[in-house]
Amino acid sequence: MKTYFITTYGCQLNVHESEKLAGVLQKRGFLPADKLEDADIIVFNTCAIREGAEDRVFGNVGALKKLKKEHKEKIIAVCGCMTQQKAKAEKLYQVFPFIDIIFGTSNLHKFEEFLDKKTKRLLAYDEDFNLEGENMPFYRTSGENAWVNIMQGCNNFCTYCIVPYVRGRERSRPHEDILKEVKEAVNSGYKLITLLGQNVNSYGKDCGEISFAELLTKVASIDGDFKIAFMTSHPKDLTSEVIDVVANNKKLLKEIHLPVQSGSNSVLERMNRKYTVEKYLSIIEEIKTKIPDVRITTDIIVGFPGETEEDFEKTCSLIRKVKYDGIFAFMFSVREGTVAEKMNDQVPFEIKNRRVNKILELEKEIKKDKLNGNN
Ligand code: 5AD
Ligand code: SF4
């Protein structure tokens, strides 16, 4: 029996897209291998959000040179967000001549076609973003949780972020397709349905579909014993209607991931986040009032260009106010082609490192306080 091994980097969207790659391979009779070395087809589904993720891909793909030399029949494929950047795809193609297939997110749906390729090596690159990937078969791998895509892409162009470049503009799936997929997942026994999108609160706006709050209500009205989660929300688009559905509908998990990125208005402005700290805190207030038992989590970037000690202190003060239940803190990483790449006053690594550690300490303090009953 032929086997495959997929290594996935990055976010839940990539995890779900690896389920689609697995779906294609299973359809063709391949089975999952226990170890990468044993597999006939080896796939790396890459991430581009920070430099570290890309460095790991170079390291891990590079390490396959010997294996491929000894087993020329094995197929090595590299895909995902990193290879949706033309220069990165070309570099991988040149540096590692043993990679057989390279393609980006816009060509995910062509994976099966690429497997049948007649050429010796293949580098597929275009920016023809669409929703074709939604028609792929998938092989779910996340236990009781079923990921369900509701939309692709992002229109926000936060100045630090590569996502709009590697995922294209927002494209919402028809709600009927989403409901059908959720029904199938629930009927197959999945207990948690996680609706996925870079900016779920923009659902429908690109094509006149129903709103995200209406979509949540429709998903929740599907019969069965299951819960609903969603990610990710942009604070500028989170509506009172969505908060109300989370508050009032038993099927919705009482959880909201609301990335703030910074607690300083001047940093937020340079990030192009389109909200102020005051506006963000008013949304948090509304969430906490309407959903008393809510879990709120966030993403924070430290060391954005020009972030001063005072800006960082403002972020710490916001964290103390919100008392998050979980924080994902990242050191700013320069991404090629973004606006922030060209900004002056890049913050040195040592300072970013100290700031990220300070946030981890704050997170621990908050957790301890909550365990001691101080809300
Ligand atoms: N550097 C560091 N962190 C980043 N993120 C996005 N782009 C960058 C970058 N260039 C973080 C943001 C986002 C999360 C998914 O990754 O916090 O919410
Ligand atoms: Fe990136 Fe901003 Fe879009 Fe999120 S909303 S994916 S941080 S550009």
CSV table of C-alpha atoms and ligand atoms in Angstrom, one decimal, residues 49-50 160-161 259 261 299-301 330-333 335, ligand 1:
chain,number,residue,atom,x,y,z
A,49,ILE,CA,3.1,34.7,8.7
A,50,ARG,CA,6.6,35.2,10.4
A,160,TYR,CA,2.6,44.1,9.1
A,161,CYS,CA,0.6,41.2,7.5
A,259,PRO,CA,-6.9,40.1,18.3
A,261,GLN,CA,-2.3,43.6,18.4
A,299,ASP,CA,-3.1,38.2,19.7
A,300,ILE,CA,-0.5,40.8,20.4
A,301,ILE,CA,2.5,41.9,18.3
A,330,PHE,CA,4.4,37.4,18.8
A,331,MET,CA,7.6,39.4,18.1
A,332,PHE,CA,7.1,41.6,15.0
A,333,SER,CA,8.6,39.9,12.0
A,335,ARG,CA,7.4,40.5,5.8
B,1,5AD,N1,4.9,39.6,12.7
B,1,5AD,C1,4.5,39.1,13.9
B,1,5AD,N2,3.3,38.6,14.1
B,1,5AD,C2,2.4,38.7,13.1
B,1,5AD,N3,1.1,38.3,12.9
B,1,5AD,C3,0.7,38.6,11.7
B,1,5AD,N4,1.7,39.1,11.0
B,1,5AD,C4,2.8,39.2,11.8
B,1,5AD,C5,4.1,39.7,11.6
B,1,5AD,N5,4.5,40.2,10.5
B,1,5AD,C6,0.3,37.8,14.1
B,1,5AD,C7,-0.9,38.7,14.4
B,1,5AD,C8,-2.0,37.9,13.9
B,1,5AD,C9,-1.5,36.5,14.1
B,1,5AD,C10,-2.2,35.4,13.4
B,1,5AD,O1,-0.2,36.5,13.7
B,1,5AD,O2,-0.9,38.9,15.8
B,1,5AD,O3,-3.2,38.1,14.6
